[in-house]
Amino acid sequence: WDAQIAQLSQRWHVIAPDLRGFGGSQVTSGTVTMQQMAADLNALLDALEIERPIVVCGLSMGGYVAFQFWRHHGSRMRGLVLCDTRATADTPEAVASRLKMIEHVLRAGTEYLAEAMLPKLFAPLTFQNHPNVIHFEHQKILSAAPEGVAAALRGIAERPDVSSYLPQLSLPTLVVVGQQDTISTVDEMRGMAAAIPQAEFVVIPNSGHMTPLENPMAFNDTIEQFLVRVERGS
């Protein structure tokens, strides 16, 4: 989120937390659910004495957390941004794949995760034109604690399907997806946006699943325009 913090913090108060088990946050063994992470964010807002309604932005797993924040702490929200994520739960096949990945990560470390996921995370043009971005993400994955990754993967595998709640999402919502995202596809996210009453849907070119990293200029402009509209109440 570095590029987003640099631009958006010129006008708004931007908070980019380390979710539980990642960055400087404490690692919890076992399972960390998306609802637990949402509760952590709620507690963080209390600790920072943030009383004004906020716009919550979540990418991929962060989108799952954002849905739970809306469900359990929605009174604190003024808007929602969903980036390269999905509303559906994992299929049985996806759950089995995550459990297998957990075994590998705990046994061999996060290098396995980097090798398995990096080819899926970025658009071909990013590999071709921005190897520094690939290297950055590779190092981020390697720096993650295996126990924290495993706990989050278990939480992702257990997350509920929130598709039926989408029509109840009655606040301004921006749905953003990378044009070449093969994980949360354009068609899937377009369908999700269509189910949300006040949703805007934007496809970001020249990007895959990691849109904020791959095309930060277009992504930031999209977010900024949305925030201005939310601020004006339009």
Coordinates of C-alpha atoms in Angstrom, one line a residue:
W1 CA 0.0 0.0 0.0
D2 CA 3.0 2.3 -0.1
A3 CA 2.0 4.1 -3.3
Q4 CA -1.6 4.5 -2.0
I5 CA -0.4 5.9 1.3
A6 CA 1.9 8.4 -0.4
Q7 CA -0.9 9.8 -2.6
L8 CA -4.0 9.5 -0.5
S9 CA -2.6 10.7 2.7
Q10 CA -2.1 14.1 1.2
R11 CA -5.8 14.6 1.7
W12 CA -7.1 11.9 4.0
H13 CA -6.1 10.0 7.1
V14 CA -4.8 6.7 5.8
I15 CA -4.4 3.7 8.1
A16 CA -2.7 0.6 6.7
P17 CA -2.6 -2.1 9.4
D18 CA -0.5 -5.2 9.6
L19 CA -3.2 -7.9 9.9
R20 CA -2.7 -10.5 12.7
G21 CA 0.3 -12.7 11.9
F22 CA 1.8 -10.4 9.3
G23 CA 4.3 -7.5 9.3
G24 CA 4.9 -6.3 12.9
S25 CA 1.7 -7.9 14.3
Q26 CA 1.9 -10.8 16.6
V27 CA 1.6 -14.3 15.2
T28 CA -1.3 -16.4 16.4
S29 CA -1.1 -20.2 15.9
G30 CA -4.0 -22.4 14.9
T31 CA -6.7 -20.5 13.0
V32 CA -7.3 -16.8 12.6
T33 CA -10.7 -16.2 11.1
M34 CA -11.7 -13.3 8.9
Q35 CA -14.1 -12.2 11.7
Q36 CA -11.2 -12.1 14.2
M37 CA -9.2 -9.9 11.9
A38 CA -12.1 -7.6 11.5
A39 CA -12.4 -7.4 15.3
D40 CA -8.7 -6.5 15.4
L41 CA -9.3 -3.6 13.0
N42 CA -12.2 -2.5 15.2
A43 CA -10.0 -2.5 18.3
L44 CA -7.3 -0.6 16.3
L45 CA -9.8 2.1 15.5
D46 CA -10.7 2.3 19.2
A47 CA -7.0 2.5 20.2
L48 CA -6.4 5.3 17.7
E49 CA -9.6 7.0 18.9
I50 CA -11.0 7.1 15.4
E51 CA -14.7 8.1 15.8
R52 CA -15.6 9.4 12.3
P53 CA -17.0 6.8 9.9
I54 CA -14.3 5.3 7.6
V55 CA -14.0 3.9 4.2
V56 CA -12.7 0.3 4.4
C57 CA -10.5 -1.0 1.5
G58 CA -9.5 -4.7 1.2
L59 CA -7.5 -6.5 -1.4
S60 CA -7.9 -10.3 -1.8
M61 CA -7.9 -11.7 1.8
G62 CA -8.4 -8.1 2.9
G63 CA -11.7 -8.2 1.0
Y64 CA -12.9 -11.1 3.1
V65 CA -11.9 -9.2 6.2
A66 CA -13.7 -6.1 4.9
F67 CA -16.9 -8.1 4.4
Q68 CA -16.7 -9.2 8.1
F69 CA -16.0 -5.7 9.3
W70 CA -19.1 -4.5 7.5
R71 CA -21.2 -7.4 8.9
H72 CA -20.1 -6.8 12.5
H73 CA -18.9 -3.2 12.7
G74 CA -20.8 -1.6 9.8
S75 CA -21.9 1.4 11.9
R76 CA -18.3 2.7 11.7
M77 CA -18.3 2.6 7.9
R78 CA -19.0 5.3 5.3
G79 CA -17.9 3.4 2.3
L80 CA -16.3 0.2 1.0
V81 CA -13.7 -0.7 -1.6
L82 CA -13.4 -4.3 -2.7
C83 CA -10.2 -5.1 -4.7
D84 CA -9.6 -8.4 -6.5
T85 CA -11.6 -10.5 -4.0
R86 CA -14.7 -12.6 -4.0
A87 CA -17.9 -13.0 -2.0
T88 CA -18.2 -16.8 -2.3
A89 CA -16.7 -19.4 0.0
D90 CA -14.0 -21.8 -1.0
T91 CA -15.1 -24.9 -2.9
P92 CA -14.2 -28.3 -1.3
E93 CA -11.3 -28.5 -3.9
A94 CA -10.0 -25.1 -2.9
V95 CA -10.2 -26.0 0.8
A96 CA -8.1 -29.1 0.1
S97 CA -5.6 -27.1 -1.9
R98 CA -5.2 -24.6 1.0
L99 CA -4.7 -27.4 3.5
K100 CA -2.1 -28.9 1.3
M101 CA -0.4 -25.5 1.0
I102 CA -0.4 -25.2 4.8
E103 CA 1.4 -28.5 5.1
H104 CA 4.1 -27.3 2.7
V105 CA 4.5 -23.9 4.3
L106 CA 4.9 -25.3 7.8
R107 CA 7.4 -27.9 6.5
A108 CA 9.4 -26.0 4.0
G109 CA 8.8 -22.3 4.8
T110 CA 7.2 -19.5 2.7
E111 CA 9.5 -20.0 -0.3
Y112 CA 7.1 -22.7 -1.4
L113 CA 4.3 -20.2 -1.1
A114 CA 6.2 -17.7 -3.2
E115 CA 6.9 -20.2 -5.9
A116 CA 3.3 -21.4 -6.0
M117 CA 1.6 -18.0 -5.9
L118 CA 3.8 -15.5 -7.7
P119 CA 2.9 -16.7 -11.2
K120 CA -0.8 -16.4 -10.4
L121 CA -0.6 -13.0 -8.7
F122 CA 0.7 -10.8 -11.6
A123 CA -0.1 -10.0 -15.1
P124 CA 2.4 -11.1 -17.8
L125 CA 3.2 -7.4 -18.5
T126 CA 4.3 -7.0 -14.9
F127 CA 6.7 -9.8 -15.1
Q128 CA 8.0 -8.4 -18.4
N129 CA 8.2 -4.7 -17.5
H130 CA 8.4 -4.5 -13.7
P131 CA 10.6 -7.2 -12.3
N132 CA 11.3 -4.9 -9.3
V133 CA 7.6 -5.3 -8.3
I134 CA 7.9 -9.1 -8.5
H135 CA 11.0 -9.0 -6.4
F136 CA 9.3 -6.8 -3.8
E137 CA 6.4 -9.2 -3.4
H138 CA 8.7 -12.2 -3.4
Q139 CA 10.6 -10.6 -0.4
K140 CA 7.3 -9.8 1.3
I141 CA 6.2 -13.4 1.1
L142 CA 9.6 -14.7 2.3
S143 CA 9.5 -12.4 5.3
A144 CA 6.1 -13.7 6.5
A145 CA 6.1 -16.1 9.5
P146 CA 5.0 -19.6 8.3
E147 CA 2.7 -20.0 11.4
G148 CA 1.0 -16.7 10.6
V149 CA 0.5 -17.7 7.0
A150 CA -0.9 -21.1 8.0
A151 CA -3.3 -19.5 10.5
A152 CA -4.6 -17.1 7.9
L153 CA -5.0 -19.8 5.2
R154 CA -7.1 -21.8 7.7
G155 CA -9.2 -18.8 8.3
I156 CA -9.6 -18.2 4.6
A157 CA -10.6 -21.8 4.0
E158 CA -13.3 -21.5 6.7
R159 CA -14.7 -18.1 5.7
P160 CA -18.4 -18.0 5.1
D161 CA -20.1 -17.3 1.8
V162 CA -21.4 -13.7 1.9
S163 CA -23.1 -13.6 -1.5
S164 CA -26.5 -13.5 0.0
Y165 CA -25.6 -10.4 2.0
L166 CA -24.6 -8.3 -1.1
P167 CA -28.0 -6.8 -1.7
Q168 CA -28.0 -5.5 1.9
L169 CA -24.8 -3.6 1.3
S170 CA -26.4 -0.2 1.5
L171 CA -23.3 2.1 1.5
P172 CA -21.2 3.5 -1.4
T173 CA -19.1 0.6 -2.7
L174 CA -16.3 0.5 -5.2
V175 CA -15.4 -2.8 -6.8
V176 CA -12.0 -2.9 -8.5
V177 CA -10.4 -5.7 -10.4
G178 CA -7.2 -6.1 -12.5
Q179 CA -8.0 -6.7 -16.2
Q180 CA -5.9 -9.9 -16.2
D181 CA -6.7 -11.2 -12.7
T182 CA -7.0 -15.0 -13.0
I183 CA -7.9 -15.5 -9.3
S184 CA -10.7 -13.1 -8.9
T185 CA -11.7 -12.7 -12.5
V186 CA -13.3 -9.7 -14.1
D187 CA -16.6 -11.6 -14.8
E188 CA -16.8 -12.8 -11.2
M189 CA -16.3 -9.4 -9.8
R190 CA -18.6 -7.8 -12.3
G191 CA -21.3 -10.2 -11.0
M192 CA -20.5 -9.3 -7.4
A193 CA -20.8 -5.6 -8.2
A194 CA -24.1 -6.1 -9.9
A195 CA -25.5 -7.6 -6.7
I196 CA -24.5 -4.6 -4.6
P197 CA -27.1 -1.7 -4.8
Q198 CA -24.7 1.3 -4.8
A199 CA -21.6 -0.4 -6.4
E200 CA -19.4 1.1 -9.0
F201 CA -17.3 -1.3 -11.0
V202 CA -13.9 -0.5 -12.5
V203 CA -11.4 -2.7 -14.4
I204 CA -7.8 -1.6 -14.1
P205 CA -5.7 -2.3 -17.2
N206 CA -2.3 -3.9 -17.3
S207 CA -2.7 -5.6 -14.0
G208 CA -3.5 -9.0 -12.5
H209 CA -4.5 -9.8 -8.9
M210 CA -2.1 -7.3 -7.3
T211 CA -3.7 -4.2 -8.9
P212 CA -2.4 -1.6 -6.3
L213 CA 1.2 -2.7 -7.0
E214 CA 0.9 -3.3 -10.7
N215 CA -0.8 -0.2 -11.9
P216 CA -0.7 2.2 -8.9
M217 CA -1.4 5.4 -10.9
A218 CA -4.7 4.1 -12.4
F219 CA -5.6 2.4 -9.1
N220 CA -5.0 5.5 -7.0
D221 CA -6.9 7.8 -9.3
T222 CA -9.9 5.4 -9.2
I223 CA -9.8 5.3 -5.4
E224 CA -9.3 9.0 -5.1
Q225 CA -12.3 9.8 -7.3
F226 CA -14.4 7.4 -5.3
L227 CA -13.3 9.0 -2.0
V228 CA -14.2 12.4 -3.3
R229 CA -17.7 11.3 -4.3
V230 CA -18.2 9.7 -0.9
E231 CA -16.9 12.8 0.9
R232 CA -19.4 14.9 -1.1
G233 CA -22.2 12.4 -0.4
S234 CA -22.9 11.9 -4.1

